[in-house]
CSV table of C-alpha atoms in Angstrom, one decimal:
chain,number,residue,atom,x,y,z
A,220,MET,CA,-19.3,1.1,-6.8
A,221,PHE,CA,-18.3,2.2,-10.8
A,222,SER,CA,-21.2,0.9,-13.6
A,223,LYS,CA,-22.2,-2.5,-14.3
A,224,ASP,CA,-20.4,-2.6,-17.5
A,225,THR,CA,-16.7,-1.8,-15.9
A,226,TYR,CA,-17.7,-5.3,-13.6
A,227,ILE,CA,-18.8,-7.2,-16.7
A,228,GLN,CA,-15.6,-6.2,-19.1
A,229,ARG,CA,-13.1,-6.9,-15.7
A,230,ARG,CA,-14.9,-10.0,-15.5
A,231,GLN,CA,-14.0,-10.4,-19.9
A,232,GLU,CA,-10.5,-9.4,-19.7
A,233,LEU,CA,-10.1,-11.7,-16.6
A,234,LYS,CA,-11.5,-15.4,-18.7
A,235,LYS,CA,-9.5,-14.2,-21.3
A,236,LEU,CA,-6.9,-13.7,-19.5
A,237,VAL,CA,-6.5,-16.9,-17.1
A,238,GLY,CA,-8.4,-19.2,-20.8
A,239,GLU,CA,-9.9,-22.2,-19.2
A,240,GLY,CA,-11.0,-23.6,-16.1
A,241,VAL,CA,-13.2,-22.4,-12.8
A,242,ILE,CA,-12.2,-19.2,-10.8
A,243,LEU,CA,-13.5,-18.6,-7.5
A,244,ILE,CA,-12.7,-14.7,-6.1
A,245,PHE,CA,-13.2,-15.1,-1.9
A,246,GLY,CA,-15.3,-12.2,-0.5
A,247,ASN,CA,-14.5,-11.3,3.2
A,248,ASN,CA,-16.0,-12.1,6.6
A,249,ASN,CA,-16.8,-10.1,9.3
A,250,SER,CA,-13.5,-10.4,11.8
A,251,PRO,CA,-14.2,-10.4,15.3
A,252,CYS,CA,-11.8,-7.5,17.1
A,253,ASN,CA,-12.4,-9.6,21.1
A,254,PHE,CA,-15.7,-12.0,20.6
A,255,PRO,CA,-18.0,-12.3,17.7
A,256,ASN,CA,-21.0,-9.9,17.8
A,257,ASN,CA,-18.4,-7.3,18.4
A,258,GLY,CA,-16.6,-7.3,14.6
A,259,TYR,CA,-14.0,-4.8,13.0
A,260,TYR,CA,-15.2,-1.7,11.8
A,261,PRO,CA,-15.4,-1.1,8.6
A,262,PHE,CA,-15.8,-4.1,7.2
A,263,ARG,CA,-13.3,-4.2,4.8
A,264,GLN,CA,-13.8,-6.4,1.5
A,265,ASP,CA,-11.1,-8.4,-0.5
A,266,SER,CA,-10.0,-5.7,-3.1
A,267,THR,CA,-9.4,-8.7,-5.8
A,268,PHE,CA,-13.8,-9.4,-5.2
A,269,LEU,CA,-14.1,-5.6,-5.2
A,270,TYR,CA,-12.7,-5.1,-8.2
A,271,TYR,CA,-14.4,-7.5,-9.9
A,272,PHE,CA,-18.2,-8.0,-8.6
A,273,GLY,CA,-18.3,-4.1,-6.7
A,274,GLN,CA,-20.0,-5.5,-3.8
A,275,GLN,CA,-19.6,-4.8,-0.1
A,276,ARG,CA,-20.5,-7.2,1.9
A,277,ASP,CA,-19.9,-10.4,3.7
A,278,GLY,CA,-19.7,-13.8,3.5
A,279,LEU,CA,-19.7,-13.4,-0.5
A,280,VAL,CA,-18.0,-15.1,-3.3
A,281,GLY,CA,-18.0,-14.7,-7.0
A,282,VAL,CA,-17.5,-17.7,-9.0
A,283,ILE,CA,-16.9,-17.4,-12.7
A,284,ASP,CA,-17.0,-21.0,-15.7
A,285,ILE,CA,-15.6,-19.3,-18.1
A,286,ASP,CA,-15.9,-22.7,-20.1
A,287,ASN,CA,-19.4,-22.9,-20.0
A,288,ASP,CA,-19.1,-18.8,-19.8
A,289,ILE,CA,-22.4,-18.7,-16.2
A,290,GLU,CA,-21.3,-16.8,-13.5
A,291,THR,CA,-22.5,-16.8,-10.6
A,292,LEU,CA,-22.9,-14.9,-6.8
A,293,ILE,CA,-22.7,-16.7,-4.0
A,294,GLY,CA,-24.0,-16.0,-0.7
A,295,ASP,CA,-26.8,-16.7,1.8
A,296,ASP,CA,-29.0,-14.4,2.3
A,297,ILE,CA,-30.2,-12.6,5.3
A,298,ASP,CA,-32.5,-13.7,7.9
A,299,ILE,CA,-35.0,-11.2,9.9
A,300,GLU,CA,-33.0,-11.7,13.1
A,301,ASP,CA,-29.9,-9.7,11.1
A,302,ILE,CA,-32.2,-7.3,10.1
A,303,VAL,CA,-34.0,-7.0,12.8
A,304,TRP,CA,-30.2,-5.7,14.6
A,305,TYR,CA,-28.8,-4.1,10.8
A,306,GLY,CA,-31.7,-3.5,8.8
A,307,SER,CA,-33.1,-5.1,5.5
A,308,VAL,CA,-30.0,-5.7,2.7
A,309,GLU,CA,-30.8,-6.2,-0.2
A,310,SER,CA,-31.2,-9.9,-1.6
A,311,VAL,CA,-27.7,-11.7,-3.1
A,312,HIS,CA,-29.2,-11.9,-6.4
A,313,ASP,CA,-30.5,-8.2,-6.9
A,314,LEU,CA,-26.6,-8.0,-5.5
A,315,ALA,CA,-25.5,-9.8,-8.6
A,316,GLU,CA,-28.0,-8.7,-10.7
A,317,GLN,CA,-26.8,-5.0,-10.0
A,318,VAL,CA,-22.7,-6.0,-11.4
A,319,GLY,CA,-24.3,-8.0,-13.6
A,320,VAL,CA,-23.5,-11.4,-12.8
A,321,HIS,CA,-27.3,-13.6,-14.2
A,322,ASN,CA,-26.5,-16.7,-11.6
A,323,SER,CA,-27.1,-16.9,-7.8
A,324,ALA,CA,-26.8,-19.3,-5.5
A,325,PRO,CA,-26.6,-20.1,-1.4
A,326,MET,CA,-23.4,-21.2,0.1
A,327,LYS,CA,-24.3,-24.9,0.6
A,328,SER,CA,-23.9,-24.6,-3.5
A,329,LEU,CA,-20.3,-23.8,-3.8
A,330,LYS,CA,-19.4,-27.3,-2.4
A,331,THR,CA,-21.3,-28.6,-5.4
A,332,ILE,CA,-20.0,-27.0,-8.0
A,333,CYS,CA,-16.0,-27.6,-6.9
A,334,ASN,CA,-16.9,-31.0,-6.7
A,335,ASP,CA,-18.1,-31.6,-9.9
A,336,ALA,CA,-15.3,-29.5,-11.3
A,337,MET,CA,-12.9,-31.8,-9.5
A,338,SER,CA,-14.5,-34.4,-10.4
A,339,LYS,CA,-14.8,-33.6,-14.2
A,340,LYS,CA,-10.7,-32.9,-13.5
A,341,ARG,CA,-10.9,-28.7,-14.2
A,342,LYS,CA,-8.7,-26.0,-12.8
A,343,ILE,CA,-10.6,-24.8,-10.1
A,344,HIS,CA,-8.1,-21.4,-9.6
A,345,PHE,CA,-7.7,-19.5,-6.1
A,346,LEU,CA,-5.7,-16.6,-5.3
A,347,PRO,CA,-3.7,-16.8,-2.2
A,348,PRO,CA,-5.4,-16.3,0.6
A,349,TYR,CA,-4.5,-14.2,4.1
A,350,ARG,CA,-7.6,-14.7,6.5
A,351,PHE,CA,-7.4,-18.1,8.0
A,352,ASP,CA,-11.1,-18.5,7.7
A,353,ILE,CA,-10.9,-18.4,4.3
A,354,LYS,CA,-8.3,-20.8,4.4
A,355,LEU,CA,-10.4,-23.2,6.0
A,356,GLN,CA,-13.4,-22.8,3.4
A,357,ILE,CA,-11.0,-23.1,1.1
A,358,PHE,CA,-9.5,-26.6,3.0
A,359,ASP,CA,-13.8,-27.9,2.9
A,360,LEU,CA,-14.1,-27.5,-0.4
A,361,LEU,CA,-10.8,-28.1,-1.9
A,362,GLY,CA,-8.8,-30.3,0.8
A,363,ILE,CA,-6.0,-28.5,0.3
A,364,HIS,CA,-3.8,-28.0,3.7
A,365,PRO,CA,-3.5,-24.4,4.4
A,366,ASN,CA,0.2,-24.9,4.5
A,367,GLN,CA,-0.3,-25.9,1.2
A,368,GLN,CA,-2.4,-22.9,-0.1
A,369,LYS,CA,-0.1,-20.3,-0.9
A,370,GLU,CA,1.4,-22.7,-3.2
A,371,GLU,CA,-1.4,-24.3,-4.5
A,372,ALA,CA,-3.3,-21.1,-5.9
A,373,SER,CA,-3.2,-20.8,-9.1
A,374,MET,CA,-0.2,-18.7,-11.5
A,375,ASP,CA,-2.3,-17.7,-14.0
A,376,LEU,CA,-4.9,-16.3,-12.5
A,377,ILE,CA,-2.5,-13.9,-9.9
A,378,LYS,CA,-1.1,-13.0,-13.5
A,379,ALA,CA,-3.7,-12.5,-14.9
A,380,VAL,CA,-5.6,-9.8,-11.9
A,381,ILE,CA,-1.8,-8.0,-11.6
A,382,LYS,CA,-1.6,-7.0,-15.0
A,383,MET,CA,-5.0,-5.6,-15.0
A,384,ARG,CA,-5.7,-4.0,-11.2
A,385,SER,CA,-1.6,-2.7,-12.8
A,386,THR,CA,-3.0,-0.3,-14.8
A,387,LYS,CA,-5.4,2.4,-13.7
A,388,THR,CA,-8.6,3.3,-15.7
A,389,PRO,CA,-10.1,6.6,-15.7
A,390,GLU,CA,-12.2,5.6,-13.5
A,391,GLU,CA,-9.3,4.4,-11.1
A,392,ILE,CA,-7.8,7.3,-11.2
A,393,GLU,CA,-10.1,10.0,-10.4
A,394,GLU,CA,-10.8,7.9,-7.2
A,395,LEU,CA,-7.0,8.0,-5.7
A,396,GLU,CA,-7.9,12.1,-6.7
A,397,ARG,CA,-10.6,11.8,-4.6
A,398,ALA,CA,-8.1,10.0,-2.2
A,399,ALA,CA,-5.5,12.3,-2.0
A,400,VAL,CA,-7.5,15.2,-1.6
A,401,ILE,CA,-8.5,13.4,1.3
A,402,GLY,CA,-5.1,12.9,2.0
A,403,TYR,CA,-4.5,16.8,2.0
A,404,LYS,CA,-6.8,17.3,4.6
A,405,MET,CA,-5.1,14.6,7.1
A,406,HIS,CA,-1.6,15.9,6.5
A,407,THR,CA,-2.6,19.9,6.9
A,408,THR,CA,-4.5,18.4,10.1
A,409,ALA,CA,-1.4,17.5,11.9
A,410,MET,CA,0.6,20.6,10.9
A,411,LYS,CA,-1.9,22.2,12.3
A,412,LEU,CA,-1.8,19.9,15.4
A,413,THR,CA,2.0,19.4,16.5
A,414,ARG,CA,3.5,22.0,18.2
A,415,PRO,CA,4.6,21.6,21.9
A,416,GLY,CA,3.1,19.7,24.6
A,417,VAL,CA,0.4,17.8,22.9
A,418,THR,CA,0.8,13.7,22.5
A,419,GLU,CA,1.9,12.3,19.7
A,420,LYS,CA,-1.5,10.3,19.9
A,421,PHE,CA,-4.2,12.8,20.0
A,422,VAL,CA,-2.3,14.1,16.4
A,423,GLY,CA,-2.7,10.7,15.1
A,424,GLY,CA,-6.1,10.0,15.9
A,425,GLN,CA,-7.1,13.3,15.2
A,426,VAL,CA,-5.7,12.7,11.7
A,427,ASP,CA,-7.6,9.3,12.0
A,428,GLY,CA,-10.8,10.6,12.5
A,429,ILE,CA,-10.3,13.0,9.2
A,430,ALA,CA,-9.9,9.7,7.1
A,431,ASN,CA,-13.3,8.7,8.5
A,432,SER,CA,-15.4,11.5,7.9
A,433,TYR,CA,-15.0,12.2,4.3
A,434,GLY,CA,-13.8,8.2,2.8
A,435,ALA,CA,-14.2,4.9,4.2
A,436,MET,CA,-11.4,4.6,6.8
A,437,VAL,CA,-7.4,4.9,6.6
A,438,SER,CA,-5.4,3.0,4.1
A,439,PHE,CA,-2.7,1.6,7.0
A,440,PRO,CA,-2.6,2.5,10.8
A,441,THR,CA,-1.1,6.1,11.1
A,442,ILE,CA,2.2,7.2,11.4
A,443,PHE,CA,3.1,9.3,13.8
A,444,SER,CA,5.9,9.4,16.1
A,445,GLN,CA,8.8,11.8,17.5
A,446,HIS,CA,10.9,8.9,16.2
A,447,GLY,CA,11.2,8.4,12.6
A,448,GLU,CA,14.0,6.0,12.8
A,449,ILE,CA,11.3,4.0,13.6
A,450,MET,CA,9.6,3.3,10.1
A,451,HIS,CA,5.6,1.7,12.2
A,452,GLY,CA,6.5,3.9,14.3
A,453,ASN,CA,2.4,4.6,15.5
A,454,PRO,CA,0.9,7.0,17.6
A,455,SER,CA,2.0,6.8,21.5
A,456,MET,CA,1.0,8.7,24.0
A,457,SER,CA,4.2,10.7,24.7
A,458,ILE,CA,4.6,14.4,24.6
A,459,LEU,CA,5.4,16.2,21.7
A,460,GLU,CA,8.7,18.1,23.0
A,461,ALA,CA,10.7,21.7,21.0
A,462,GLY,CA,13.3,20.9,18.6
A,463,ARG,CA,12.3,17.9,17.6
A,464,LEU,CA,10.2,16.4,14.7
A,465,ALA,CA,7.5,14.7,14.1
A,466,LEU,CA,7.1,11.8,10.8
A,467,CYS,CA,3.5,11.2,10.1
A,468,ASP,CA,2.8,9.1,7.1
A,469,ALA,CA,-0.6,8.6,7.2
A,470,GLY,CA,-3.4,7.7,4.2
A,471,ALA,CA,-6.8,7.2,3.1
A,472,GLU,CA,-9.6,5.3,1.6
A,473,THR,CA,-12.9,5.9,-0.4
A,474,ILE,CA,-16.4,4.8,0.0
A,475,ASN,CA,-14.4,2.6,-3.3
A,476,ASN,CA,-11.7,1.6,-1.1
A,477,TYR,CA,-9.1,3.4,-3.4
A,478,CYS,CA,-5.7,4.9,-1.2
A,479,SER,CA,-3.6,7.3,-0.9
A,480,ASP,CA,-0.3,7.5,0.8
A,481,ASN,CA,1.8,10.5,1.8
A,482,THR,CA,4.6,11.4,4.4
A,483,ARG,CA,5.1,14.6,5.6
A,484,THR,CA,8.4,14.9,8.4
A,485,MET,CA,8.0,18.4,10.8
A,486,PRO,CA,10.0,20.4,13.0
A,487,VAL,CA,7.7,20.3,16.4
A,488,SER,CA,8.6,23.8,17.5
A,489,GLY,CA,7.4,24.9,13.5
A,490,LYS,CA,10.7,26.1,12.8
A,491,PHE,CA,13.5,24.0,11.6
A,492,THR,CA,17.2,23.7,12.5
A,493,GLN,CA,20.3,24.4,11.1
A,494,ARG,CA,20.7,20.9,11.0
A,495,GLN,CA,17.2,19.4,10.2
A,496,LEU,CA,17.4,21.3,7.9
A,497,GLU,CA,20.3,20.1,6.5
A,498,ILE,CA,19.1,16.5,6.4
A,499,TYR,CA,15.9,17.6,5.0
A,500,SER,CA,16.6,19.3,2.1
A,501,ILE,CA,19.2,15.9,0.6
A,502,VAL,CA,15.4,14.7,1.6
A,503,GLU,CA,13.9,16.8,-0.8
A,504,ALA,CA,16.0,16.7,-3.4
A,505,CYS,CA,15.6,12.7,-3.8
A,506,HIS,CA,12.2,13.0,-4.0
A,507,ASP,CA,12.1,15.7,-6.1
A,508,TYR,CA,14.7,14.0,-8.5
A,509,ALA,CA,12.2,10.8,-9.2
A,510,LEU,CA,10.0,13.3,-10.2
A,511,GLU,CA,12.2,13.9,-13.4
A,512,VAL,CA,13.3,10.1,-13.8
A,513,ALA,CA,10.0,8.4,-13.8
A,514,LYS,CA,8.4,7.2,-16.8
A,515,PRO,CA,7.4,4.5,-19.1
A,516,GLY,CA,10.0,1.7,-19.7
A,517,VAL,CA,12.2,3.0,-16.8
A,518,LYS,CA,12.8,0.5,-14.4
A,519,TYR,CA,12.0,1.4,-10.4
A,520,ALA,CA,14.6,-0.4,-9.6
A,521,ASP,CA,16.8,1.8,-11.6
A,522,VAL,CA,14.7,5.3,-10.1
A,523,HIS,CA,15.4,3.5,-6.4
A,524,PHE,CA,19.4,3.4,-7.4
A,525,ALA,CA,19.0,7.1,-8.6
A,526,VAL,CA,18.5,7.9,-5.4
A,527,CYS,CA,20.3,6.4,-3.5
A,528,ARG,CA,23.3,7.8,-5.9
A,529,LEU,CA,22.4,11.3,-5.3
A,530,MET,CA,21.7,10.8,-1.2
A,531,PHE,CA,25.9,9.4,-0.9
A,532,ASP,CA,26.3,11.8,-2.7
A,533,LYS,CA,24.9,15.1,-0.6
A,534,LEU,CA,25.5,12.6,2.8
A,535,LYS,CA,29.2,13.3,2.2
A,536,GLU,CA,29.3,16.8,1.6
A,537,LEU,CA,27.8,16.3,5.5
A,538,GLY,CA,31.0,14.7,6.0
A,539,LEU,CA,28.5,11.1,7.5
A,540,ALA,CA,29.7,9.2,3.8
A,541,LYS,CA,32.5,8.8,2.0
A,542,GLY,CA,34.1,7.2,-0.8
A,543,ASP,CA,33.4,6.3,-4.3
A,544,THR,CA,29.2,6.2,-5.0
A,545,GLU,CA,28.7,3.7,-7.2
A,546,GLU,CA,31.4,1.6,-4.6
A,547,ALA,CA,29.5,2.3,-1.8
A,548,VAL,CA,26.0,1.9,-3.2
A,549,LYS,CA,26.8,-0.8,-4.9
A,550,ALA,CA,27.9,-3.0,-1.4
A,551,GLY,CA,24.8,-0.8,0.0
A,552,ALA,CA,26.3,1.8,2.2
A,553,HIS,CA,23.4,4.0,1.9
A,554,ALA,CA,21.3,1.4,3.5
A,555,MET,CA,22.4,2.6,6.9
A,556,PHE,CA,20.8,5.7,5.9
A,557,LEU,CA,17.4,4.4,3.8
A,558,PRO,CA,17.2,0.7,4.3
A,559,HIS,CA,13.7,0.3,2.5
A,560,GLY,CA,12.3,0.8,-1.4
A,561,LEU,CA,11.7,4.1,-3.1
A,562,GLY,CA,8.2,3.3,-3.4
A,563,HIS,CA,5.6,0.9,-4.2
A,564,MET,CA,2.5,-0.1,-6.5
A,565,MET,CA,-0.6,1.7,-4.9
A,566,GLY,CA,-4.5,1.5,-5.7
A,567,MET,CA,-7.0,-0.5,-4.3
A,568,ASP,CA,-4.3,-1.5,-1.4
A,569,VAL,CA,-1.7,0.7,-0.1
A,570,HIS,CA,0.7,-1.6,-0.8
A,571,ASP,CA,-0.5,-3.0,-3.9
A,572,MET,CA,-1.5,-6.8,-4.3
A,573,GLU,CA,0.7,-7.6,-1.4
A,574,ASN,CA,-1.0,-10.5,-1.1
A,575,PHE,CA,0.4,-11.8,-4.0
A,576,ASP,CA,3.5,-11.4,-3.3
A,577,GLN,CA,5.9,-8.5,-4.1
A,578,ILE,CA,8.6,-10.7,-5.6
A,579,ASN,CA,5.0,-10.9,-8.8
A,580,VAL,CA,3.1,-6.9,-7.9
A,581,GLY,CA,6.9,-5.3,-7.8
A,582,PHE,CA,8.6,-7.7,-10.4
A,583,ASP,CA,9.1,-9.9,-13.3
A,584,GLU,CA,11.2,-11.5,-15.6
A,585,GLU,CA,13.0,-8.8,-16.0
A,586,VAL,CA,13.6,-7.4,-13.3
A,587,ARG,CA,14.9,-9.7,-10.3
A,588,PRO,CA,14.6,-8.7,-6.8
A,589,ASN,CA,18.2,-9.7,-4.7
A,590,LEU,CA,17.1,-11.2,-1.8
A,591,GLU,CA,20.5,-11.1,-0.4
A,592,GLN,CA,21.8,-7.1,0.5
A,593,PHE,CA,19.9,-5.6,3.2
A,594,GLY,CA,18.0,-2.9,2.9
A,595,THR,CA,18.1,-3.6,-0.7
A,596,ASN,CA,15.9,-6.8,0.3
A,597,CYS,CA,12.7,-4.6,1.6
A,598,LEU,CA,12.2,-2.6,-2.6
A,599,ARG,CA,8.7,-3.5,-3.3
A,600,MET,CA,8.9,-2.6,-6.4
A,601,GLY,CA,11.4,-3.2,-9.2
A,602,ARG,CA,9.8,-3.5,-12.2
A,603,ARG,CA,9.8,-1.2,-15.9
A,604,LEU,CA,7.5,1.2,-14.9
A,605,GLU,CA,4.0,1.8,-17.6
A,606,GLU,CA,1.3,4.6,-18.7
A,607,GLY,CA,-1.2,4.3,-15.4
A,608,PHE,CA,0.7,2.6,-13.3
A,609,VAL,CA,0.9,4.2,-9.7
A,610,VAL,CA,3.6,3.6,-7.7
A,611,THR,CA,4.5,5.9,-4.3
A,612,ASP,CA,8.1,8.5,-4.2
A,613,GLU,CA,9.3,8.1,-0.5
A,614,PRO,CA,13.2,9.0,0.5
A,615,GLY,CA,13.6,9.4,3.9
A,616,ILE,CA,16.7,9.3,5.9
A,617,TYR,CA,16.5,7.9,9.5
A,618,PHE,CA,19.4,7.9,12.0
A,619,ILE,CA,19.0,4.2,14.0
A,620,PRO,CA,21.2,3.5,16.6
A,621,ALA,CA,21.3,0.0,17.3
A,622,LEU,CA,22.0,-0.2,13.6
A,623,ILE,CA,24.1,2.0,13.5
A,624,ASP,CA,26.1,0.6,16.6
A,625,ASP,CA,25.4,-2.9,14.9
A,626,TRP,CA,27.7,-1.9,11.7
A,627,LYS,CA,30.3,0.4,13.6
A,628,ALA,CA,30.7,-3.2,16.1
A,629,SER,CA,30.9,-5.5,12.9
A,630,GLY,CA,32.8,-3.0,10.1
A,631,HIS,CA,30.0,-3.3,7.8
A,632,CYS,CA,30.8,-1.0,4.7
A,633,ALA,CA,33.3,1.4,7.3
A,634,GLU,CA,35.1,2.2,4.4
A,635,PHE,CA,31.8,4.2,3.0
A,636,LEU,CA,30.6,5.6,6.0
A,637,ASN,CA,31.6,8.2,8.9
A,638,PHE,CA,31.4,6.7,12.1
A,639,ASP,CA,32.3,9.3,14.8
A,640,LYS,CA,29.8,11.7,13.2
A,641,LEU,CA,27.0,9.1,13.2
A,642,GLU,CA,27.5,9.2,16.9
A,643,THR,CA,26.7,12.7,16.5
A,644,TYR,CA,22.9,11.7,14.9
A,645,LYS,CA,21.5,9.5,16.8
A,646,ASP,CA,19.3,11.5,18.5
A,647,PHE,CA,18.3,12.6,15.1
A,648,GLY,CA,15.1,10.7,14.4
A,649,GLY,CA,14.8,10.4,10.8
A,650,ILE,CA,13.4,12.4,7.5
A,651,ARG,CA,10.7,10.7,5.1
A,652,ILE,CA,9.1,12.9,2.0
A,653,GLU,CA,6.4,10.7,0.2
A,654,ASP,CA,3.8,11.3,-2.6
A,655,ASP,CA,2.0,9.2,-5.2
A,656,LEU,CA,2.7,9.1,-8.5
A,657,LEU,CA,1.2,8.6,-11.7
A,658,ILE,CA,3.1,7.2,-14.3
A,659,THR,CA,1.8,9.3,-17.5
A,660,LYS,CA,2.4,8.5,-21.7
A,661,ASP,CA,6.0,11.1,-21.5
A,662,GLY,CA,6.3,10.9,-17.6
A,663,CYS,CA,5.1,11.8,-14.3
A,664,ARG,CA,2.9,13.3,-11.9
A,665,PHE,CA,1.9,13.6,-8.5
A,666,LEU,CA,-1.7,12.6,-7.6
A,667,GLY,CA,-3.5,15.2,-6.0
A,668,LYS,CA,-4.7,18.8,-6.9
A,669,ASP,CA,-3.4,20.5,-3.4
A,670,ARG,CA,0.0,19.7,-2.8
A,671,ILE,CA,0.4,19.0,0.5
A,672,PRO,CA,3.5,21.2,2.3
A,673,TYR,CA,6.5,19.6,2.0
A,674,HIS,CA,9.8,22.8,0.9
A,675,PRO,CA,11.2,23.7,4.5
A,676,LYS,CA,9.5,27.1,4.2
A,677,ASP,CA,6.4,26.5,3.1
A,678,VAL,CA,5.7,23.6,5.8
A,679,GLU,CA,7.4,26.8,8.3
A,680,ASP,CA,5.4,29.1,7.2
A,681,TYR,CA,1.9,26.7,7.5
A,682,MET,CA,2.8,25.7,10.6
A,683,ALA,CA,3.1,29.7,11.9
A,684,ALA,CA,-0.4,30.5,9.7
A,685,ASN,CA,-2.7,27.7,11.6
A,686,ARG,CA,-1.3,27.4,15.0
């Protein structure tokens, strides 16, 4: 946890931004894995609840009555049977005091608070719920059907939380730096273990273990696969083969649940082939180019398309693409190779505040998403960058056999793509390089005091020295 004053100040700012009414911020409940008493471990609290109320315990709700300037932490104290199994825990009253909340009450009182507010026709603000138990709780409290809760959620509250959580404070940046340290250990562990004969599952499991032993948990399910062309290729029992590439996309959460998110692609044999090196070098150049152009005031959508143009130019040199680069990118031809956005916001969630919809988090009234064009519709972040934003920089080049076949059959972007040459890359896989960018006053920098090797020679040298 941060200091008590941090949470007090955050709630004061939230009250100013929202203006009036009653704010309900729901913490998470334990989630069963395969039966009620076998819950997922470790418990993961809702990020917005953590941001304003700081407590990791399940079964809590934060209530902020703006008009009467009353803050209350709602939750039931655990009973003796729970203490027998889980040990003594602090009372809800004590938890409230730790974060500067002067009132606490049992869960049954939440219905009374809501009924009173509704009877006086006061605005009740809540965020879009993403867990079904919370949806049912909101239904019981406010009478809003789960199917309508996303639309009924408070846009005033959503905008206020996004405004506050988007810009990282110095103490948050320190946490993100700690997450980067764990991320470095995770990815260098993968490089040490990657070799012919071991399974994807083994390497992925060891990477997860690093996150669990140095922090709270992984920031998302680890991706480790020889099929880098599959965006979310979770580790399988497949054995790593000489001559293939292995892609590792993994991150950690600190004890305070701030995230890291990095991707590295490495040769299973320890040495890149010439063909692999040609593609890898393009991704490397695109990754580094983002560092040059990302700065306050620049739209991240513009950074994305600048990277796409650079990538397409270089792919033309290899004979995989052709035609006018500007027209090709406008037509979406680059999405054959890069079907996702350059990056996303990151903080307490690896896709920061994703439950508020990326159209609200990554875009604004000025910069709107293009939901029609393949690839471009996957941009999570397009708005102008501001000092204190943290975004990922993750260009990639992928050769997806089904996509090649589909576009070839339909003739889509045929004037910009050499399908005959693409056919010879169907067994290639994919390459992605990803780091986390902090937007500074005059530009940006990568998070993490130690850079996970990514220049080709550095990757090869590190693998040779640590296998």
